[in-house]
Amino acid sequence: DDLVLNGIKNPAVSGSSGTFAVETQDAADVTIDEGAAAAVTITAATLTSTGVTPASLAAGAAGNVTVSFTTINSLPSNGKIVVTFPAGFTLSSGGASAASSLTNLDGTLSASIVGQVITLTRSGGTNSAANAKSFILSNIKNPAATGLTGTFQIKTTNATDATIDQNLAVTGVTITS
């Protein structure tokens, strides 16, 4: 027979749940039957209201880029925000990229860059509730070619890089002459 339980919430991070222990008991809490149920894979929730918007859309312009999104789950105080730019963008152009003008994110965000990926690690703050968040990245250079860029990606992770929320298809922008 099936038993449906209500009010159960999935873990906030993606990955394996581990196995489940199941047992039946009599009125005196004596085990009648017991067994294990297979693990399930928890997938990341989808970020909503996502956007990556350069202050200038001119080809080759360097400056600030606003990143915005709404989380479904909370972001830990030591969590990370990972932003992947499409090919053609230059990160840390003319100086180190940094995050400023934080909305609904306390503490600081320290930036590290590998290729087209900027990873922002939180520190000095508290767990950030599920809500709309934004910040500005500095020293990002637009592609030299005009036209629609590829898609951006944004994801949040915990300190060990397990994905919490993500959007892997954030709409690109149109670079102008």
Coordinates of C-alpha atoms in Angstrom, one line a residue:
D1 CA 0.0 0.0 0.0
D2 CA 1.0 3.6 -0.6
L3 CA 1.3 6.2 2.2
V4 CA 1.2 9.9 1.3
L5 CA 2.9 12.3 3.7
N6 CA 2.2 16.0 3.5
G7 CA 4.3 19.0 4.5
I8 CA 7.7 17.3 3.7
K9 CA 10.3 19.8 2.3
N10 CA 13.2 18.7 0.0
P11 CA 16.7 19.6 1.0
A12 CA 17.8 23.1 -0.3
V13 CA 20.9 21.7 -2.2
S14 CA 21.1 19.4 -5.1
G15 CA 22.5 15.9 -4.9
S16 CA 21.6 12.5 -3.5
S17 CA 19.2 12.3 -0.6
G18 CA 20.7 9.1 0.8
T19 CA 18.5 6.1 1.5
F20 CA 15.4 6.2 3.5
A21 CA 14.7 3.9 6.5
V22 CA 11.1 2.6 6.7
E23 CA 9.5 0.6 9.4
T24 CA 6.1 -0.2 10.8
Q25 CA 5.5 -0.5 14.6
D26 CA 2.7 -1.7 16.8
A27 CA 1.0 0.5 19.5
A28 CA 3.8 -0.4 21.9
D29 CA 6.5 0.9 19.4
V30 CA 7.7 -2.6 18.7
T31 CA 9.0 -3.0 15.1
I32 CA 6.8 -5.2 12.9
D33 CA 8.6 -4.7 9.5
E34 CA 11.6 -2.7 8.4
G35 CA 13.4 -1.9 5.3
A36 CA 15.1 0.8 3.2
A37 CA 13.9 2.8 0.3
A38 CA 16.3 3.9 -2.5
A39 CA 17.8 7.4 -2.5
V40 CA 16.5 10.0 -4.8
T41 CA 18.3 12.8 -6.7
I42 CA 17.4 16.3 -5.6
T43 CA 17.7 18.8 -8.5
A44 CA 18.4 22.5 -8.2
A45 CA 15.5 24.9 -8.1
T46 CA 15.2 27.4 -10.9
L47 CA 16.2 31.1 -10.3
T48 CA 13.5 33.5 -11.6
S49 CA 13.6 37.1 -12.8
T50 CA 17.2 36.6 -14.0
G51 CA 19.1 39.2 -15.9
V52 CA 22.7 40.2 -16.7
T53 CA 22.7 43.7 -18.1
P54 CA 25.8 45.8 -19.1
A55 CA 25.5 49.5 -18.4
S56 CA 26.5 50.1 -22.0
L57 CA 25.7 47.8 -24.9
A58 CA 28.3 49.3 -27.2
A59 CA 30.7 46.9 -28.8
G60 CA 34.0 46.8 -26.8
A61 CA 32.7 49.1 -24.0
A62 CA 34.1 48.3 -20.6
G63 CA 32.2 49.1 -17.4
N64 CA 29.6 47.8 -15.0
V65 CA 27.2 44.9 -15.4
T66 CA 24.1 44.5 -13.2
V67 CA 23.2 40.9 -12.2
S68 CA 19.8 40.3 -10.8
F69 CA 17.8 37.2 -9.9
T70 CA 15.2 35.8 -7.4
T71 CA 16.1 32.8 -5.3
I72 CA 13.8 30.0 -4.4
N73 CA 15.9 28.8 -1.5
S74 CA 18.0 30.8 1.0
L75 CA 21.7 31.5 0.2
P76 CA 24.1 30.6 3.0
S77 CA 26.3 33.2 4.6
N78 CA 29.3 31.4 3.2
G79 CA 27.6 30.5 -0.1
K80 CA 28.6 31.4 -3.6
I81 CA 27.0 33.1 -6.7
V82 CA 28.5 31.8 -10.0
V83 CA 27.9 33.9 -13.1
T84 CA 29.0 32.6 -16.5
F85 CA 29.4 35.0 -19.4
P86 CA 29.1 34.0 -23.0
A87 CA 32.3 34.0 -25.2
G88 CA 33.5 37.5 -26.2
F89 CA 33.1 39.2 -22.8
T90 CA 36.4 40.0 -21.0
L91 CA 36.3 39.8 -17.3
S92 CA 38.5 42.0 -15.2
S93 CA 39.1 44.4 -18.1
G94 CA 41.3 47.3 -16.9
G95 CA 41.2 46.2 -13.2
A96 CA 39.9 43.5 -10.9
S97 CA 36.2 42.7 -11.1
A98 CA 34.4 43.4 -7.9
A99 CA 30.8 43.3 -6.7
S100 CA 29.1 46.4 -5.3
S101 CA 25.6 47.8 -4.6
L102 CA 24.4 44.6 -3.1
T103 CA 20.6 44.2 -2.8
N104 CA 19.3 41.7 -0.2
L105 CA 22.8 40.4 0.3
D106 CA 24.7 41.5 3.4
G107 CA 28.5 41.0 4.1
T108 CA 30.9 41.0 1.2
L109 CA 31.3 39.2 -2.1
S110 CA 34.8 38.3 -3.1
A111 CA 35.3 37.7 -6.8
S112 CA 37.5 35.0 -8.5
I113 CA 37.6 34.5 -12.2
V114 CA 38.4 31.4 -14.3
G115 CA 37.8 31.9 -18.1
Q116 CA 34.3 33.2 -18.6
V117 CA 33.1 32.4 -15.0
I118 CA 33.1 34.8 -12.1
T119 CA 32.6 33.1 -8.7
L120 CA 31.5 35.4 -5.9
T121 CA 32.0 34.0 -2.4
R122 CA 30.0 35.5 0.5
S123 CA 31.5 36.3 3.8
G124 CA 30.7 38.4 6.9
G125 CA 26.9 38.2 6.4
T126 CA 24.0 36.1 7.4
N127 CA 21.9 33.5 5.5
S128 CA 20.0 35.4 2.8
A129 CA 16.3 34.6 2.6
A130 CA 14.7 33.5 -0.7
N131 CA 14.0 36.8 -2.4
A132 CA 15.1 39.2 -5.2
K133 CA 18.8 39.9 -5.2
S134 CA 21.1 42.1 -7.3
F135 CA 24.6 43.5 -7.5
I136 CA 26.9 45.3 -9.9
L137 CA 30.1 43.8 -11.3
S138 CA 32.8 46.2 -12.4
N139 CA 35.4 46.1 -15.2
I140 CA 33.6 43.8 -17.6
K141 CA 34.3 44.5 -21.3
N142 CA 31.7 43.7 -24.0
P143 CA 32.4 41.6 -27.0
A144 CA 34.0 43.6 -30.0
A145 CA 31.4 42.2 -32.4
T146 CA 27.8 43.5 -32.7
G147 CA 24.8 41.3 -32.4
L148 CA 23.1 39.0 -29.9
T149 CA 25.4 37.4 -27.3
G150 CA 25.0 33.8 -26.2
T151 CA 23.1 33.1 -23.0
F152 CA 24.5 33.8 -19.5
Q153 CA 24.3 31.4 -16.6
I154 CA 23.6 32.2 -12.9
K155 CA 23.7 29.7 -10.0
T156 CA 23.9 29.8 -6.3
T157 CA 25.8 27.1 -4.3
N158 CA 26.7 26.3 -0.8
A159 CA 30.3 26.5 0.4
T160 CA 31.1 23.0 -1.0
D161 CA 29.8 24.0 -4.5
A162 CA 26.5 21.9 -4.3
T163 CA 24.1 23.8 -6.5
I164 CA 21.1 25.4 -4.7
D165 CA 19.2 27.4 -7.4
Q166 CA 20.2 28.0 -11.0
N167 CA 19.2 29.4 -14.4
L168 CA 21.5 28.0 -17.2
A169 CA 19.7 30.0 -20.0
V170 CA 19.6 33.6 -19.0
T171 CA 18.7 35.7 -22.0
G172 CA 21.7 37.3 -23.8
V173 CA 21.9 41.0 -24.8
T174 CA 22.3 42.7 -28.1
I175 CA 25.7 44.4 -28.6
T176 CA 25.4 47.5 -30.7
S177 CA 28.0 49.5 -32.7

